[in-house]
Amino acid sequence: MQLSAGQDLPHTRTRPVHWITTAAALAAVVAGSALVQPTSAIATPPAAASGAPAPAAPVPPGGPDPKKAEYPIDCGPQPTEVVSKGSGDLDGDGRQETVAVVRCKAGFGTPPSGIYVLAHPSSGEGAPRIVETFLDPKEHMNVSDLAVRGGTVSATLLGYSSENVPRCCPDLQRKVKWQWQDGKFRLIALPVAGSV
């Protein structure tokens, strides 16, 4: 038997019964796969795309507590003491930093001070981190009038013109401020009183 073009073989003709059988078989496979799962199957959220940033840690309110920080000051048997502090978002990252004036605790005399910028710990727990040193105690200065306003830290630095000047009575002073500019703190010395 020869077939002419356009003529169908009996087994290639689709009838409604073929479509119903195919649909029923497909429905049985889908239903069976939905019912048969390992007992340990647990729905999990989709994995984050590689390179996607991790969820941000909550921003702690206020600046870190300067009394909980460890300072790079050798005080011998004496502890360090925080004599002045101020907090603000100095670098514009949405988290407050604390600026602390710290010195060795002394029964008498005026030990030199340090000025440190503290940030919250990276992991959310632990001691505050020192992220910047504005004034090292090795410079043998004292600090007064510390203020933090917006992104600016200002202070008056007190110093000595010679080793003969008593440590109780600094004879030099200079008003300074630090501002966050271009990704770092910039020291700006204000004009000396009476200068031109």
Coordinates of C-alpha atoms in Angstrom, one line a residue:
M1 CA 0.0 0.0 0.0
Q2 CA 1.4 3.4 -1.0
L3 CA 0.4 6.6 0.6
S4 CA 0.1 9.9 -1.2
A5 CA 1.4 13.2 0.2
G6 CA -0.8 14.6 2.9
Q7 CA -2.3 11.2 3.8
D8 CA -1.9 10.1 7.5
L9 CA -1.1 6.7 8.7
P10 CA -3.7 5.3 11.1
H11 CA -1.4 5.3 14.1
T12 CA -0.3 8.9 13.5
R13 CA -3.7 10.4 13.7
T14 CA -4.5 12.0 17.0
R15 CA -7.9 11.4 18.6
P16 CA -9.4 12.8 21.7
V17 CA -8.6 9.6 23.6
H18 CA -4.9 10.1 22.9
W19 CA -4.9 13.6 24.5
I20 CA -6.9 12.4 27.5
T21 CA -4.5 9.6 28.1
T22 CA -1.4 11.9 27.8
A23 CA -3.0 14.4 30.1
A24 CA -3.9 11.7 32.7
A25 CA -0.3 10.2 32.6
L26 CA 1.3 13.7 33.0
A27 CA -1.0 14.5 36.0
A28 CA -0.1 11.2 37.6
V29 CA 3.6 11.9 37.3
V30 CA 3.2 15.4 38.8
A31 CA 1.0 14.2 41.6
G32 CA 3.3 11.3 42.4
S33 CA 6.4 13.6 42.5
A34 CA 4.7 15.9 44.9
L35 CA 3.8 13.1 47.3
V36 CA 7.1 11.2 47.2
Q37 CA 9.8 13.2 49.0
P38 CA 12.6 12.3 51.3
T39 CA 11.5 12.5 55.0
S40 CA 14.4 14.9 55.6
A41 CA 13.3 17.4 53.0
I42 CA 13.1 20.9 54.5
A43 CA 12.3 24.1 52.6
T44 CA 15.3 26.4 52.6
P45 CA 15.4 30.0 51.3
P46 CA 17.3 30.5 48.0
A47 CA 21.1 31.1 48.5
A48 CA 22.2 34.7 48.1
A49 CA 23.8 35.5 44.8
S50 CA 27.5 35.4 45.0
G51 CA 29.0 38.9 45.5
A52 CA 25.8 40.1 47.1
P53 CA 26.4 42.1 50.3
A54 CA 25.7 40.5 53.6
P55 CA 22.8 42.0 55.6
A56 CA 24.0 45.1 57.4
A57 CA 24.4 44.8 61.2
P58 CA 22.1 47.0 63.2
V59 CA 23.5 50.4 64.0
P60 CA 24.1 50.7 67.7
P61 CA 22.7 53.9 69.2
G62 CA 25.2 56.5 70.4
G63 CA 29.0 56.2 70.4
P64 CA 31.0 53.4 72.0
D65 CA 31.8 53.6 75.7
P66 CA 35.3 55.0 76.1
K67 CA 35.7 53.3 79.5
K68 CA 35.6 49.9 77.8
A69 CA 38.5 50.6 75.4
E70 CA 42.1 49.6 75.8
Y71 CA 44.5 52.5 75.1
P72 CA 48.1 52.3 74.0
I73 CA 49.4 54.2 77.1
D74 CA 52.0 52.8 79.5
C75 CA 50.8 54.0 82.9
G76 CA 52.8 51.5 84.9
P77 CA 50.8 50.3 87.9
Q78 CA 48.3 53.2 87.5
P79 CA 45.1 52.8 85.4
T80 CA 44.1 55.1 82.6
E81 CA 41.3 57.6 83.0
V82 CA 38.9 59.2 80.5
V83 CA 38.9 62.9 81.4
S84 CA 36.7 64.1 78.5
K85 CA 34.6 62.6 75.7
G86 CA 32.2 63.4 72.9
S87 CA 30.3 61.4 70.3
G88 CA 29.1 62.0 66.8
D89 CA 29.1 60.5 63.3
L90 CA 32.5 61.8 62.3
D91 CA 32.9 60.0 58.9
G92 CA 29.3 60.1 57.7
D93 CA 28.8 56.3 57.8
G94 CA 25.6 56.4 59.9
R95 CA 27.4 55.1 63.0
Q96 CA 28.5 57.3 65.9
E97 CA 32.2 57.4 67.0
T98 CA 33.4 58.6 70.3
V99 CA 36.4 60.9 70.8
A100 CA 38.1 60.4 74.2
V101 CA 40.7 62.4 76.0
V102 CA 42.7 59.8 78.1
R103 CA 45.6 60.0 80.5
C104 CA 47.2 58.0 83.3
K105 CA 45.4 58.4 86.5
A106 CA 47.6 60.3 89.0
G107 CA 47.2 61.3 92.6
F108 CA 48.8 64.7 91.8
G109 CA 50.4 66.4 88.8
T110 CA 49.2 66.7 85.3
P111 CA 50.2 63.7 83.2
P112 CA 50.1 64.1 79.4
S113 CA 46.9 63.3 77.5
G114 CA 46.0 61.4 74.4
I115 CA 43.1 62.0 72.1
Y116 CA 41.6 58.8 70.5
V117 CA 38.7 58.2 68.1
L118 CA 36.8 55.0 69.0
A119 CA 34.5 53.0 66.8
H120 CA 32.1 50.2 67.7
P121 CA 33.6 46.7 67.6
S122 CA 33.5 45.1 64.1
S123 CA 31.5 42.0 65.3
G124 CA 29.1 43.9 67.5
E125 CA 30.7 42.5 70.7
G126 CA 33.9 43.3 72.6
A127 CA 35.8 46.4 73.3
P128 CA 35.6 49.6 71.2
R129 CA 38.3 49.9 68.5
I130 CA 40.7 52.8 68.3
V131 CA 40.5 53.9 64.7
E132 CA 42.5 57.1 65.0
T133 CA 45.0 58.8 67.3
F134 CA 44.7 62.6 67.2
L135 CA 47.2 63.2 70.0
D136 CA 49.8 60.8 71.4
P137 CA 50.7 61.2 75.1
K138 CA 54.4 61.1 74.0
E139 CA 53.9 64.6 72.6
H140 CA 53.6 65.8 76.3
M141 CA 50.6 67.9 75.9
N142 CA 47.3 68.4 77.8
V143 CA 43.9 69.0 76.4
S144 CA 41.0 71.3 77.3
D145 CA 37.8 72.3 75.7
L146 CA 37.1 69.1 73.8
A147 CA 33.9 69.4 71.6
V148 CA 32.3 67.2 69.0
R149 CA 29.9 69.0 66.7
G150 CA 28.7 67.3 63.6
G151 CA 31.7 65.9 61.8
T152 CA 34.2 68.3 63.5
V153 CA 36.2 67.7 66.7
S154 CA 37.8 70.8 68.3
A155 CA 40.1 71.1 71.3
T156 CA 42.7 73.4 72.9
L157 CA 46.1 71.8 73.2
L158 CA 48.3 72.9 76.1
G159 CA 52.0 72.6 76.0
Y160 CA 55.4 73.7 77.4
S161 CA 58.0 76.0 75.8
S162 CA 60.8 74.2 77.6
E163 CA 61.6 71.4 80.1
N164 CA 62.0 74.1 82.8
V165 CA 58.3 75.1 82.7
P166 CA 56.5 73.3 85.6
R167 CA 54.1 70.5 84.4
C168 CA 51.3 72.1 86.4
C169 CA 51.4 75.3 84.3
P170 CA 51.5 74.9 80.5
D171 CA 52.7 78.2 78.9
L172 CA 51.6 77.4 75.3
Q173 CA 48.2 76.8 73.9
R174 CA 46.8 76.3 70.4
K175 CA 43.2 75.7 69.3
V176 CA 42.8 73.0 66.7
K177 CA 40.1 71.0 65.0
W178 CA 39.9 67.8 63.0
Q179 CA 37.6 67.2 60.1
W180 CA 36.8 64.2 58.0
Q181 CA 37.8 65.0 54.4
D182 CA 38.6 62.7 51.5
G183 CA 38.4 59.5 53.5
K184 CA 40.7 60.7 56.4
F185 CA 40.9 63.1 59.3
R186 CA 42.5 66.4 58.6
L187 CA 44.1 68.5 61.4
I188 CA 43.5 72.3 61.1
A189 CA 45.4 74.6 63.5
L190 CA 43.4 77.7 64.2
P191 CA 45.3 81.1 64.3
V192 CA 47.1 81.8 67.5
A193 CA 45.4 84.6 69.5
G194 CA 47.0 87.9 68.7
S195 CA 48.6 86.7 65.4
V196 CA 48.1 88.5 62.2

